[in-house]
């Protein structure tokens, strides 16, 4: 009986850990999105100051080039984090299913234990 309780606690811990991971990924994705939009605004501002929007122009602002590159890197990282989140959601669903199974086993064992105890009391 004790091992079933430990199994349920372990599965509950795993579920909580997966949920924390998903929350962290959501936070990181939102932060990357915010940073990318700020960089985009800086690029637009810098292009407006210079009056040049052609990235291949020899006088295109260096800061705008660097900000574009940084923004593109953030968007790539954001996409990778989104993939990690999808995997984490799949893992969470799997662990939740295992938790439900463990809880069902514990409930079943608890009922059996209760039935055995009741029969001992009646015969005793």
PDB file of N, CA and C in Angstrom, residues 82-120:
ATOM      1  N   UNK A  82       8.854  27.341 -28.737  1.00  0.00           N
ATOM      2  CA  UNK A  82       7.485  26.890 -29.004  1.00  0.00           C
ATOM      3  C   UNK A  82       7.471  25.376 -29.250  1.00  0.00           C
ATOM      4  N   UNK A  83       8.483  24.878 -29.964  1.00  0.00           N
ATOM      5  CA  UNK A  83       8.588  23.432 -30.199  1.00  0.00           C
ATOM      6  C   UNK A  83       8.835  22.694 -28.882  1.00  0.00           C
ATOM      7  N   UNK A  84       9.684  23.263 -28.035  1.00  0.00           N
ATOM      8  CA  UNK A  84       9.930  22.660 -26.725  1.00  0.00           C
ATOM      9  C   UNK A  84       8.655  22.640 -25.895  1.00  0.00           C
ATOM     10  N   UNK A  85       7.859  23.697 -26.004  1.00  0.00           N
ATOM     11  CA  UNK A  85       6.602  23.761 -25.264  1.00  0.00           C
ATOM     12  C   UNK A  85       5.643  22.677 -25.744  1.00  0.00           C
ATOM     13  N   UNK A  86       5.556  22.485 -27.039  1.00  0.00           N
ATOM     14  CA  UNK A  86       4.683  21.439 -27.579  1.00  0.00           C
ATOM     15  C   UNK A  86       5.110  20.065 -27.066  1.00  0.00           C
ATOM     16  N   UNK A  87       6.418  19.832 -27.026  1.00  0.00           N
ATOM     17  CA  UNK A  87       6.924  18.566 -26.493  1.00  0.00           C
ATOM     18  C   UNK A  87       6.600  18.443 -25.008  1.00  0.00           C
ATOM     19  N   UNK A  88       6.748  19.536 -24.283  1.00  0.00           N
ATOM     20  CA  UNK A  88       6.455  19.526 -22.850  1.00  0.00           C
ATOM     21  C   UNK A  88       4.968  19.265 -22.599  1.00  0.00           C
ATOM     22  N   UNK A  89       4.105  19.808 -23.459  1.00  0.00           N
ATOM     23  CA  UNK A  89       2.669  19.547 -23.329  1.00  0.00           C
ATOM     24  C   UNK A  89       2.362  18.068 -23.564  1.00  0.00           C
ATOM     25  N   UNK A  90       3.041  17.475 -24.539  1.00  0.00           N
ATOM     26  CA  UNK A  90       2.869  16.036 -24.788  1.00  0.00           C
ATOM     27  C   UNK A  90       3.346  15.228 -23.574  1.00  0.00           C
ATOM     28  N   UNK A  91       4.493  15.620 -23.032  1.00  0.00           N
ATOM     29  CA  UNK A  91       5.036  14.939 -21.849  1.00  0.00           C
ATOM     30  C   UNK A  91       4.085  15.082 -20.665  1.00  0.00           C
ATOM     31  N   UNK A  92       3.509  16.277 -20.509  1.00  0.00           N
ATOM     32  CA  UNK A  92       2.564  16.511 -19.419  1.00  0.00           C
ATOM     33  C   UNK A  92       1.346  15.606 -19.550  1.00  0.00           C
ATOM     34  N   UNK A  93       0.813  15.491 -20.744  1.00  0.00           N
ATOM     35  CA  UNK A  93      -0.359  14.633 -20.954  1.00  0.00           C
ATOM     36  C   UNK A  93      -0.029  13.185 -20.597  1.00  0.00           C
ATOM     37  N   UNK A  94       1.171  12.758 -20.959  1.00  0.00           N
ATOM     38  CA  UNK A  94       1.606  11.388 -20.652  1.00  0.00           C
ATOM     39  C   UNK A  94       1.731  11.166 -19.145  1.00  0.00           C
ATOM     40  N   UNK A  95       2.346  12.106 -18.456  1.00  0.00           N
ATOM     41  CA  UNK A  95       2.542  11.982 -17.007  1.00  0.00           C
ATOM     42  C   UNK A  95       1.199  12.073 -16.275  1.00  0.00           C
ATOM     43  N   UNK A  96       0.297  12.933 -16.781  1.00  0.00           N
ATOM     44  CA  UNK A  96      -1.029  13.018 -16.163  1.00  0.00           C
ATOM     45  C   UNK A  96      -1.782  11.700 -16.296  1.00  0.00           C
ATOM     46  N   UNK A  97      -1.637  11.039 -17.452  1.00  0.00           N
ATOM     47  CA  UNK A  97      -2.280   9.733 -17.646  1.00  0.00           C
ATOM     48  C   UNK A  97      -1.700   8.709 -16.666  1.00  0.00           C
ATOM     49  N   UNK A  98      -0.385   8.740 -16.484  1.00  0.00           N
ATOM     50  CA  UNK A  98       0.257   7.830 -15.523  1.00  0.00           C
ATOM     51  C   UNK A  98      -0.225   8.121 -14.099  1.00  0.00           C
ATOM     52  N   UNK A  99      -0.414   9.407 -13.773  1.00  0.00           N
ATOM     53  CA  UNK A  99      -0.916   9.781 -12.446  1.00  0.00           C
ATOM     54  C   UNK A  99      -2.326   9.234 -12.233  1.00  0.00           C
ATOM     55  N   UNK A 100      -3.174   9.384 -13.237  1.00  0.00           N
ATOM     56  CA  UNK A 100      -4.540   8.858 -13.101  1.00  0.00           C
ATOM     57  C   UNK A 100      -4.532   7.345 -12.887  1.00  0.00           C
ATOM     58  N   UNK A 101      -3.663   6.634 -13.608  1.00  0.00           N
ATOM     59  CA  UNK A 101      -3.559   5.185 -13.427  1.00  0.00           C
ATOM     60  C   UNK A 101      -3.109   4.846 -12.003  1.00  0.00           C
ATOM     61  N   UNK A 102      -2.106   5.571 -11.515  1.00  0.00           N
ATOM     62  CA  UNK A 102      -1.583   5.316 -10.174  1.00  0.00           C
ATOM     63  C   UNK A 102      -2.650   5.611  -9.126  1.00  0.00           C
ATOM     64  N   UNK A 103      -3.406   6.691  -9.324  1.00  0.00           N
ATOM     65  CA  UNK A 103      -4.478   7.019  -8.380  1.00  0.00           C
ATOM     66  C   UNK A 103      -5.568   5.953  -8.402  1.00  0.00           C
ATOM     67  N   UNK A 104      -5.887   5.447  -9.600  1.00  0.00           N
ATOM     68  CA  UNK A 104      -6.904   4.394  -9.710  1.00  0.00           C
ATOM     69  C   UNK A 104      -6.434   3.125  -8.999  1.00  0.00           C
ATOM     70  N   UNK A 105      -5.153   2.787  -9.153  1.00  0.00           N
ATOM     71  CA  UNK A 105      -4.611   1.609  -8.465  1.00  0.00           C
ATOM     72  C   UNK A 105      -4.659   1.795  -6.952  1.00  0.00           C
ATOM     73  N   UNK A 106      -4.333   2.995  -6.513  1.00  0.00           N
ATOM     74  CA  UNK A 106      -4.361   3.260  -5.073  1.00  0.00           C
ATOM     75  C   UNK A 106      -5.789   3.167  -4.538  1.00  0.00           C
ATOM     76  N   UNK A 107      -6.737   3.702  -5.283  1.00  0.00           N
ATOM     77  CA  UNK A 107      -8.147   3.627  -4.866  1.00  0.00           C
ATOM     78  C   UNK A 107      -8.601   2.167  -4.811  1.00  0.00           C
ATOM     79  N   UNK A 108      -8.230   1.405  -5.817  1.00  0.00           N
ATOM     80  CA  UNK A 108      -8.615  -0.004  -5.862  1.00  0.00           C
ATOM     81  C   UNK A 108      -8.007  -0.753  -4.678  1.00  0.00           C
ATOM     82  N   UNK A 109      -6.752  -0.513  -4.409  1.00  0.00           N
ATOM     83  CA  UNK A 109      -6.088  -1.166  -3.277  1.00  0.00           C
ATOM     84  C   UNK A 109      -6.690  -0.707  -1.956  1.00  0.00           C
ATOM     85  N   UNK A 110      -7.061   0.546  -1.892  1.00  0.00           N
ATOM     86  CA  UNK A 110      -7.683   1.069  -0.681  1.00  0.00           C
ATOM     87  C   UNK A 110      -9.013   0.393  -0.410  1.00  0.00           C
ATOM     88  N   UNK A 111      -9.796   0.168  -1.453  1.00  0.00           N
ATOM     89  CA  UNK A 111     -11.087  -0.510  -1.287  1.00  0.00           C
ATOM     90  C   UNK A 111     -10.874  -1.955  -0.857  1.00  0.00           C
ATOM     91  N   UNK A 112      -9.912  -2.604  -1.458  1.00  0.00           N
ATOM     92  CA  UNK A 112      -9.616  -3.995  -1.079  1.00  0.00           C
ATOM     93  C   UNK A 112      -9.184  -4.070   0.372  1.00  0.00           C
ATOM     94  N   UNK A 113      -8.320  -3.137   0.756  1.00  0.00           N
ATOM     95  CA  UNK A 113      -7.845  -3.111   2.135  1.00  0.00           C
ATOM     96  C   UNK A 113      -8.996  -2.860   3.092  1.00  0.00           C
ATOM     97  N   UNK A 114      -9.910  -1.986   2.717  1.00  0.00           N
ATOM     98  CA  UNK A 114     -11.068  -1.691   3.538  1.00  0.00           C
ATOM     99  C   UNK A 114     -11.996  -2.886   3.633  1.00  0.00           C
ATOM    100  N   UNK A 115     -12.181  -3.628   2.537  1.00  0.00           N
ATOM    101  CA  UNK A 115     -13.021  -4.827   2.539  1.00  0.00           C
ATOM    102  C   UNK A 115     -12.404  -5.902   3.423  1.00  0.00           C
ATOM    103  N   UNK A 116     -11.105  -6.076   3.334  1.00  0.00           N
ATOM    104  CA  UNK A 116     -10.414  -7.091   4.144  1.00  0.00           C
ATOM    105  C   UNK A 116     -10.524  -6.728   5.622  1.00  0.00           C
ATOM    106  N   UNK A 117     -10.386  -5.456   5.935  1.00  0.00           N
ATOM    107  CA  UNK A 117     -10.482  -5.001   7.316  1.00  0.00           C
ATOM    108  C   UNK A 117     -11.880  -5.231   7.856  1.00  0.00           C
ATOM    109  N   UNK A 118     -12.895  -4.946   7.044  1.00  0.00           N
ATOM    110  CA  UNK A 118     -14.287  -5.144   7.467  1.00  0.00           C
ATOM    111  C   UNK A 118     -14.583  -6.619   7.706  1.00  0.00           C
ATOM    112  N   UNK A 119     -14.051  -7.490   6.854  1.00  0.00           N
ATOM    113  CA  UNK A 119     -14.320  -8.932   7.042  1.00  0.00           C
ATOM    114  C   UNK A 119     -13.612  -9.445   8.294  1.00  0.00           C
ATOM    115  N   UNK A 120     -12.425  -8.903   8.631  1.00  0.00           N
ATOM    116  CA  UNK A 120     -11.721  -9.311   9.835  1.00  0.00           C
ATOM    117  C   UNK A 120     -12.494  -8.897  11.073  1.00  0.00           C
TER     118      UNK A 120
END
